[in-house]
PDB file of C-alpha atoms in Angstrom:
ATOM      1  CA  MET A  15      54.233 105.532 -31.769  1.00  0.00           C
ATOM      2  CA  ARG A  16      52.774 107.044 -28.513  1.00  0.00           C
ATOM      3  CA  HIS A  17      49.400 108.656 -28.323  1.00  0.00           C
ATOM      4  CA  PRO A  18      49.609 112.419 -27.898  1.00  0.00           C
ATOM      5  CA  ARG A  19      47.331 112.349 -24.782  1.00  0.00           C
ATOM      6  CA  SER A  20      49.617 109.816 -23.035  1.00  0.00           C
ATOM      7  CA  ALA A  21      52.637 111.972 -23.669  1.00  0.00           C
ATOM      8  CA  GLY A  22      50.901 114.960 -22.091  1.00  0.00           C
ATOM      9  CA  LEU A  23      49.969 113.014 -18.913  1.00  0.00           C
ATOM     10  CA  SER A  24      53.530 111.801 -18.467  1.00  0.00           C
ATOM     11  CA  ALA A  25      54.912 115.323 -18.667  1.00  0.00           C
ATOM     12  CA  TRP A  26      52.351 116.602 -16.113  1.00  0.00           C
ATOM     13  CA  THR A  27      53.175 113.694 -13.760  1.00  0.00           C
ATOM     14  CA  VAL A  28      56.882 114.443 -13.914  1.00  0.00           C
ATOM     15  CA  LYS A  29      56.258 118.105 -13.207  1.00  0.00           C
ATOM     16  CA  MET A  30      54.088 117.354 -10.088  1.00  0.00           C
ATOM     17  CA  ALA A  31      56.683 114.936  -8.762  1.00  0.00           C
ATOM     18  CA  THR A  32      59.404 117.530  -9.140  1.00  0.00           C
ATOM     19  CA  TRP A  33      57.319 120.139  -7.250  1.00  0.00           C
ATOM     20  CA  CYS A  34      56.620 117.706  -4.375  1.00  0.00           C
ATOM     21  CA  VAL A  35      60.307 116.857  -3.980  1.00  0.00           C
ATOM     22  CA  ARG A  36      61.191 120.574  -3.892  1.00  0.00           C
ATOM     23  CA  ALA A  37      58.484 121.276  -1.251  1.00  0.00           C
ATOM     24  CA  ILE A  38      59.741 118.421   0.969  1.00  0.00           C
ATOM     25  CA  ARG A  39      63.301 119.712   0.799  1.00  0.00           C
ATOM     26  CA  GLN A  40      62.225 123.226   1.754  1.00  0.00           C
ATOM     27  CA  SER A  41      60.216 121.914   4.718  1.00  0.00           C
ATOM     28  CA  SER A  42      63.153 119.875   5.962  1.00  0.00           C
ATOM     29  CA  SER A  43      65.472 122.847   5.728  1.00  0.00           C
ATOM     30  CA  ILE A  44      63.061 125.010   7.721  1.00  0.00           C
ATOM     31  CA  LEU A  45      62.594 122.425  10.517  1.00  0.00           C
ATOM     32  CA  ALA A  46      66.316 121.877  10.690  1.00  0.00           C
ATOM     33  CA  SER A  47      67.011 125.603  11.004  1.00  0.00           C
ATOM     34  CA  PRO A  48      68.919 126.470  14.277  1.00  0.00           C
ATOM     35  CA  SER A  49      66.910 129.670  14.832  1.00  0.00           C
ATOM     36  CA  LEU A  50      63.688 127.688  14.881  1.00  0.00           C
ATOM     37  CA  VAL A  51      65.127 125.144  17.313  1.00  0.00           C
ATOM     38  CA  ARG A  52      66.256 127.961  19.627  1.00  0.00           C
ATOM     39  CA  ALA A  53      62.899 129.739  19.375  1.00  0.00           C
ATOM     40  CA  THR A  54      60.835 126.673  20.232  1.00  0.00           C
ATOM     41  CA  PRO A  55      61.816 126.464  23.962  1.00  0.00           C
ATOM     42  CA  ARG A  56      61.279 130.206  24.257  1.00  0.00           C
ATOM     43  CA  LEU A  57      57.783 129.835  22.879  1.00  0.00           C
ATOM     44  CA  LEU A  58      57.075 126.970  25.259  1.00  0.00           C
ATOM     45  CA  CYS A  59      58.358 128.970  28.266  1.00  0.00           C
ATOM     46  CA  THR A  60      56.345 131.979  27.207  1.00  0.00           C
ATOM     47  CA  ALA A  61      53.196 129.853  26.932  1.00  0.00           C
ATOM     48  CA  ALA A  62      53.876 128.276  30.329  1.00  0.00           C
ATOM     49  CA  GLN A  63      54.433 131.699  31.920  1.00  0.00           C
ATOM     50  CA  GLN A  64      51.270 133.019  30.366  1.00  0.00           C
ATOM     51  CA  LYS A  65      49.367 130.021  31.627  1.00  0.00           C
ATOM     52  CA  SER A  66      50.926 130.353  35.081  1.00  0.00           C
ATOM     53  CA  SER A  67      50.267 134.082  35.205  1.00  0.00           C
ATOM     54  CA  GLY A  68      46.735 133.457  34.041  1.00  0.00           C
ATOM     55  CA  THR A  69      46.190 130.898  36.850  1.00  0.00           C
ATOM     56  CA  GLY A  70      47.652 133.248  39.436  1.00  0.00           C
ATOM     57  CA  THR A  71      45.395 136.014  38.262  1.00  0.00           C
ATOM     58  CA  GLU A  72      42.399 133.739  38.575  1.00  0.00           C
ATOM     59  CA  GLU A  73      43.458 132.786  42.120  1.00  0.00           C
ATOM     60  CA  GLU A  74      43.975 136.449  43.031  1.00  0.00           C
ATOM     61  CA  ASN A  75      40.583 137.269  41.587  1.00  0.00           C
ATOM     62  CA  GLY A  76      39.049 134.478  43.646  1.00  0.00           C
ATOM     63  CA  THR A  77      40.735 135.807  46.803  1.00  0.00           C
ATOM     64  CA  GLN A  78      39.539 139.299  46.070  1.00  0.00           C
ATOM     65  CA  LYS A  79      36.022 138.019  45.562  1.00  0.00           C
ATOM     66  CA  GLN A  80      36.090 136.318  48.995  1.00  0.00           C
ATOM     67  CA  GLU A  81      37.008 139.553  50.806  1.00  0.00           C
ATOM     68  CA  PRO A  82      33.897 141.518  51.899  1.00  0.00           C
ATOM     69  CA  SER A  83      33.233 144.801  50.250  1.00  0.00           C
ATOM     70  CA  ALA A  84      32.875 148.132  52.039  1.00  0.00           C
ATOM     71  CA  ALA A  85      29.084 147.924  51.843  1.00  0.00           C
ATOM     72  CA  GLU A  86      29.090 144.468  53.399  1.00  0.00           C
ATOM     73  CA  LYS A  87      31.389 145.667  56.208  1.00  0.00           C
ATOM     74  CA  ALA A  88      29.096 148.632  56.872  1.00  0.00           C
ATOM     75  CA  PHE A  89      26.069 146.342  56.890  1.00  0.00           C
ATOM     76  CA  THR A  90      27.780 143.966  59.342  1.00  0.00           C
ATOM     77  CA  GLU A  91      28.741 146.820  61.678  1.00  0.00           C
ATOM     78  CA  GLU A  92      25.225 148.236  61.565  1.00  0.00           C
ATOM     79  CA  LYS A  93      23.782 144.788  62.283  1.00  0.00           C
ATOM     80  CA  THR A  94      26.060 144.403  65.307  1.00  0.00           C
ATOM     81  CA  GLN A  95      25.064 147.827  66.627  1.00  0.00           C
ATOM     82  CA  LEU A  96      21.375 147.061  66.175  1.00  0.00           C
ATOM     83  CA  GLU A  97      21.745 143.732  67.979  1.00  0.00           C
ATOM     84  CA  GLU A  98      23.463 145.481  70.914  1.00  0.00           C
ATOM     85  CA  GLN A  99      20.757 148.138  70.998  1.00  0.00           C
ATOM     86  CA  LEU A 100      18.063 145.437  70.919  1.00  0.00           C
ATOM     87  CA  LYS A 101      19.748 143.610  73.794  1.00  0.00           C
ATOM     88  CA  ASP A 102      19.994 146.832  75.815  1.00  0.00           C
ATOM     89  CA  VAL A 103      16.372 147.782  75.146  1.00  0.00           C
ATOM     90  CA  THR A 104      15.209 144.254  76.025  1.00  0.00           C
ATOM     91  CA  ASP A 105      17.112 144.383  79.310  1.00  0.00           C
ATOM     92  CA  LYS A 106      15.650 147.789  80.158  1.00  0.00           C
ATOM     93  CA  TYR A 107      12.176 146.533  79.248  1.00  0.00           C
ATOM     94  CA  LYS A 108      12.522 143.534  81.571  1.00  0.00           C
ATOM     95  CA  ARG A 109      13.778 145.772  84.381  1.00  0.00           C
ATOM     96  CA  ALA A 110      10.871 148.151  83.841  1.00  0.00           C
ATOM     97  CA  LEU A 111       8.430 145.230  83.975  1.00  0.00           C
ATOM     98  CA  ALA A 112      10.000 144.001  87.223  1.00  0.00           C
ATOM     99  CA  ASP A 113       9.887 147.498  88.757  1.00  0.00           C
ATOM    100  CA  THR A 114       6.283 147.925  87.673  1.00  0.00           C
ATOM    101  CA  GLU A 115       5.326 144.561  89.169  1.00  0.00           C
ATOM    102  CA  ASN A 116       7.081 145.425  92.437  1.00  0.00           C
ATOM    103  CA  LEU A 117       5.318 148.784  92.517  1.00  0.00           C
ATOM    104  CA  ARG A 118       1.975 147.095  91.852  1.00  0.00           C
ATOM    105  CA  GLN A 119       2.537 144.614  94.669  1.00  0.00           C
ATOM    106  CA  ARG A 120       3.591 147.351  97.095  1.00  0.00           C
ATOM    107  CA  SER A 121       0.604 149.470  96.128  1.00  0.00           C
ATOM    108  CA  GLN A 122      -1.738 146.505  96.554  1.00  0.00           C
ATOM    109  CA  LYS A 123      -0.237 145.778  99.973  1.00  0.00           C
ATOM    110  CA  MET A 124      -0.677 149.407 100.975  1.00  0.00           C
ATOM    111  CA  ILE A 125      -4.318 149.270  99.872  1.00  0.00           C
ATOM    112  CA  ASP A 126      -4.890 146.049 101.800  1.00  0.00           C
ATOM    113  CA  ASP A 127      -3.180 147.477 104.878  1.00  0.00           C
ATOM    114  CA  ALA A 128      -5.264 150.615 104.602  1.00  0.00           C
ATOM    115  CA  LYS A 129      -8.415 148.505 104.553  1.00  0.00           C
ATOM    116  CA  LEU A 130      -7.285 146.454 107.539  1.00  0.00           C
ATOM    117  CA  TYR A 131      -5.609 149.106 109.656  1.00  0.00           C
ATOM    118  CA  GLY A 132      -7.472 152.216 108.538  1.00  0.00           C
ATOM    119  CA  ILE A 133      -9.512 152.045 111.768  1.00  0.00           C
ATOM    120  CA  GLN A 134      -6.380 151.762 113.901  1.00  0.00           C
ATOM    121  CA  GLY A 135      -6.667 155.266 115.334  1.00  0.00           C
ATOM    122  CA  PHE A 136     -10.373 154.858 115.996  1.00  0.00           C
ATOM    123  CA  CYS A 137      -9.763 151.531 117.770  1.00  0.00           C
ATOM    124  CA  LYS A 138      -7.116 153.073 120.010  1.00  0.00           C
ATOM    125  CA  ASP A 139      -9.614 155.660 121.159  1.00  0.00           C
ATOM    126  CA  LEU A 140     -12.223 152.995 121.853  1.00  0.00           C
ATOM    127  CA  LEU A 141      -9.749 150.992 123.927  1.00  0.00           C
ATOM    128  CA  GLU A 142      -9.910 153.641 126.592  1.00  0.00           C
ATOM    129  CA  VAL A 143     -13.701 153.218 126.744  1.00  0.00           C
ATOM    130  CA  ALA A 144     -13.297 149.446 127.049  1.00  0.00           C
ATOM    131  CA  ASP A 145     -10.767 149.942 129.860  1.00  0.00           C
ATOM    132  CA  ILE A 146     -13.149 152.186 131.757  1.00  0.00           C
ATOM    133  CA  LEU A 147     -15.979 149.664 131.433  1.00  0.00           C
ATOM    134  CA  GLU A 148     -13.700 146.889 132.660  1.00  0.00           C
ATOM    135  CA  LYS A 149     -12.550 148.949 135.639  1.00  0.00           C
ATOM    136  CA  ALA A 150     -16.151 149.847 136.439  1.00  0.00           C
ATOM    137  CA  THR A 151     -17.313 146.227 136.538  1.00  0.00           C
ATOM    138  CA  GLU A 152     -14.285 145.170 138.582  1.00  0.00           C
ATOM    139  CA  SER A 153     -14.835 147.942 141.130  1.00  0.00           C
ATOM    140  CA  VAL A 154     -18.309 146.754 142.098  1.00  0.00           C
ATOM    141  CA  PRO A 155     -18.157 144.408 145.134  1.00  0.00           C
ATOM    142  CA  LYS A 156     -19.626 141.008 144.314  1.00  0.00           C
ATOM    143  CA  THR A 157     -21.353 140.860 147.687  1.00  0.00           C
ATOM    144  CA  GLU A 158     -23.370 143.973 146.884  1.00  0.00           C
ATOM    145  CA  ILE A 159     -24.763 142.509 143.674  1.00  0.00           C
ATOM    146  CA  SER A 160     -28.007 140.975 144.870  1.00  0.00           C
ATOM    147  CA  SER A 161     -31.755 141.326 144.610  1.00  0.00           C
ATOM    148  CA  ALA A 162     -31.647 143.299 147.846  1.00  0.00           C
ATOM    149  CA  ASN A 163     -29.947 146.110 145.939  1.00  0.00           C
ATOM    150  CA  PRO A 164     -31.784 146.030 142.576  1.00  0.00           C
ATOM    151  CA  HIS A 165     -30.515 149.406 141.304  1.00  0.00           C
ATOM    152  CA  LEU A 166     -26.859 148.453 141.717  1.00  0.00           C
ATOM    153  CA  LYS A 167     -27.516 145.014 140.245  1.00  0.00           C
ATOM    154  CA  ASN A 168     -29.225 146.476 137.160  1.00  0.00           C
ATOM    155  CA  LEU A 169     -26.410 148.990 136.710  1.00  0.00           C
ATOM    156  CA  TYR A 170     -23.807 146.256 136.991  1.00  0.00           C
ATOM    157  CA  ASP A 171     -25.635 143.982 134.551  1.00  0.00           C
ATOM    158  CA  GLY A 172     -25.871 146.895 132.098  1.00  0.00           C
ATOM    159  CA  LEU A 173     -22.109 147.534 132.333  1.00  0.00           C
ATOM    160  CA  VAL A 174     -21.326 143.855 131.818  1.00  0.00           C
ATOM    161  CA  MET A 175     -23.626 143.666 128.775  1.00  0.00           C
ATOM    162  CA  THR A 176     -22.021 146.811 127.333  1.00  0.00           C
ATOM    163  CA  GLU A 177     -18.544 145.364 127.863  1.00  0.00           C
ATOM    164  CA  VAL A 178     -19.500 142.073 126.227  1.00  0.00           C
ATOM    165  CA  GLN A 179     -21.062 143.878 123.277  1.00  0.00           C
ATOM    166  CA  ILE A 180     -18.070 146.134 122.702  1.00  0.00           C
ATOM    167  CA  GLN A 181     -15.774 143.092 122.758  1.00  0.00           C
ATOM    168  CA  LYS A 182     -17.975 141.478 120.111  1.00  0.00           C
ATOM    169  CA  VAL A 183     -17.659 144.582 117.945  1.00  0.00           C
ATOM    170  CA  PHE A 184     -13.886 144.567 118.467  1.00  0.00           C
ATOM    171  CA  HIS A 185     -13.661 140.911 117.450  1.00  0.00           C
ATOM    172  CA  LYS A 186     -15.806 141.559 114.381  1.00  0.00           C
ATOM    173  CA  HIS A 187     -13.282 144.130 113.120  1.00  0.00           C
ATOM    174  CA  GLY A 188     -10.209 142.037 113.977  1.00  0.00           C
ATOM    175  CA  LEU A 189      -9.426 143.596 117.358  1.00  0.00           C
ATOM    176  CA  VAL A 190      -8.509 140.905 119.904  1.00  0.00           C
ATOM    177  CA  LYS A 191      -7.800 141.301 123.618  1.00  0.00           C
ATOM    178  CA  LEU A 192      -4.440 140.180 125.032  1.00  0.00           C
ATOM    179  CA  ASN A 193      -4.526 138.894 128.593  1.00  0.00           C
ATOM    180  CA  PRO A 194      -1.211 136.997 128.947  1.00  0.00           C
ATOM    181  CA  ASP A 195      -1.498 135.999 132.606  1.00  0.00           C
ATOM    182  CA  GLY A 196       0.770 132.996 133.198  1.00  0.00           C
ATOM    183  CA  GLN A 197       2.136 133.014 129.624  1.00  0.00           C
ATOM    184  CA  LYS A 198       5.750 133.350 128.486  1.00  0.00           C
ATOM    185  CA  PHE A 199       6.866 136.951 128.200  1.00  0.00           C
ATOM    186  CA  ASP A 200       6.845 138.143 124.576  1.00  0.00           C
ATOM    187  CA  PRO A 201       8.491 141.528 123.963  1.00  0.00           C
ATOM    188  CA  TYR A 202       6.443 141.968 120.761  1.00  0.00           C
ATOM    189  CA  GLU A 203       3.127 141.709 122.622  1.00  0.00           C
ATOM    190  CA  HIS A 204       3.974 142.584 126.233  1.00  0.00           C
ATOM    191  CA  GLU A 205       5.566 145.506 127.994  1.00  0.00           C
ATOM    192  CA  ALA A 206       7.268 144.691 131.289  1.00  0.00           C
ATOM    193  CA  VAL A 207       6.413 147.168 134.032  1.00  0.00           C
ATOM    194  CA  PHE A 208       8.456 145.406 136.722  1.00  0.00           C
ATOM    195  CA  HIS A 209      10.383 142.197 137.431  1.00  0.00           C
ATOM    196  CA  ALA A 210      10.024 140.367 140.717  1.00  0.00           C
ATOM    197  CA  PRO A 211      10.847 136.894 142.056  1.00  0.00           C
ATOM    198  CA  ILE A 212       7.636 135.024 142.817  1.00  0.00           C
ATOM    199  CA  GLU A 213       7.671 131.670 144.490  1.00  0.00           C
ATOM    200  CA  GLY A 214       6.035 128.852 142.594  1.00  0.00           C
ATOM    201  CA  LYS A 215       6.214 130.573 139.181  1.00  0.00           C
ATOM    202  CA  GLU A 216       8.702 130.029 136.398  1.00  0.00           C
ATOM    203  CA  PRO A 217      11.103 132.889 135.681  1.00  0.00           C
ATOM    204  CA  GLY A 218      10.344 134.713 132.450  1.00  0.00           C
ATOM    205  CA  THR A 219       6.594 134.254 132.711  1.00  0.00           C
ATOM    206  CA  VAL A 220       3.927 136.902 133.257  1.00  0.00           C
ATOM    207  CA  ALA A 221       2.885 137.112 136.916  1.00  0.00           C
ATOM    208  CA  VAL A 222       0.596 140.142 136.896  1.00  0.00           C
ATOM    209  CA  VAL A 223      -1.361 141.918 134.139  1.00  0.00           C
ATOM    210  CA  THR A 224      -1.867 145.558 135.070  1.00  0.00           C
ATOM    211  CA  LYS A 225      -3.452 146.512 131.746  1.00  0.00           C
ATOM    212  CA  VAL A 226      -4.633 144.233 128.958  1.00  0.00           C
ATOM    213  CA  GLY A 227      -3.331 144.645 125.435  1.00  0.00           C
ATOM    214  CA  TYR A 228      -4.949 144.414 122.014  1.00  0.00           C
ATOM    215  CA  LYS A 229      -3.979 143.157 118.539  1.00  0.00           C
ATOM    216  CA  LEU A 230      -5.531 144.378 115.290  1.00  0.00           C
ATOM    217  CA  HIS A 231      -5.454 141.717 112.525  1.00  0.00           C
ATOM    218  CA  GLY A 232      -2.400 140.097 114.090  1.00  0.00           C
ATOM    219  CA  ARG A 233      -0.543 143.387 114.586  1.00  0.00           C
ATOM    220  CA  THR A 234       0.027 144.567 118.147  1.00  0.00           C
ATOM    221  CA  LEU A 235      -2.046 147.688 118.598  1.00  0.00           C
ATOM    222  CA  ARG A 236      -1.293 148.107 122.286  1.00  0.00           C
ATOM    223  CA  PRO A 237       1.051 145.865 124.281  1.00  0.00           C
ATOM    224  CA  ALA A 238      -0.173 144.448 127.567  1.00  0.00           C
ATOM    225  CA  LEU A 239       1.413 145.998 130.656  1.00  0.00           C
ATOM    226  CA  VAL A 240       2.687 143.131 132.770  1.00  0.00           C
ATOM    227  CA  GLY A 241       4.880 142.158 135.698  1.00  0.00           C
ATOM    228  CA  VAL A 242       7.429 139.453 134.868  1.00  0.00           C
ATOM    229  CA  VAL A 243       8.796 136.787 137.173  1.00  0.00           C
ATOM    230  CA  LYS A 244      12.574 136.824 137.588  1.00  0.00           C
ATOM    231  CA  ALA A 245      14.901 134.288 139.105  1.00  0.00           C
ATOM    232  CA  PRO A 246      15.565 134.729 142.847  1.00  0.00           C
TER     233      PRO A 246
END
């Protein structure tokens, strides 16, 4: 005779086994269903398309992110304009500096020239006095200059001393006498009064000085009046 508890367990076990078999059969019928088989590739394609479309969207988003925005374009254009303006202003500044330096140098040269040649007009007037003194000393006969004629001798000595002193003053202020007798003719320092063939002298040289010239600090103030030797 079986125990009542054992009989109950056996009935419960049989019932659970029956339920499991039924569940397995239902699962097999569902998996084997044609509609599910046809739907599976569609689901896979849909998932692949969604994944592909999602990747494309990400790529498009990345491309859009790489393109500059309107604000960045405006900033770039403004930067380019400012760089061009800076270049133009720098060039104008350099040109202005160069012009200012040239003006300063010209002004300084004008000041220096004014200091050196400011007495040019005054010197020209004094040259006439020097010429008169030279003519006066040359006009006195050397034979008359003796102790027998003391008044003429004293006058002559006074003229010579005055001429020497005035030449010293001229030299002190940069005024130098030009007496080119026998030198090569220079059109910048000499003025030819006549040309004549002279035996024993080289053509193109100064034969006679009719009036001496002067230079002020290297600049010809008055050219010497000369006669030039020409070829026969």
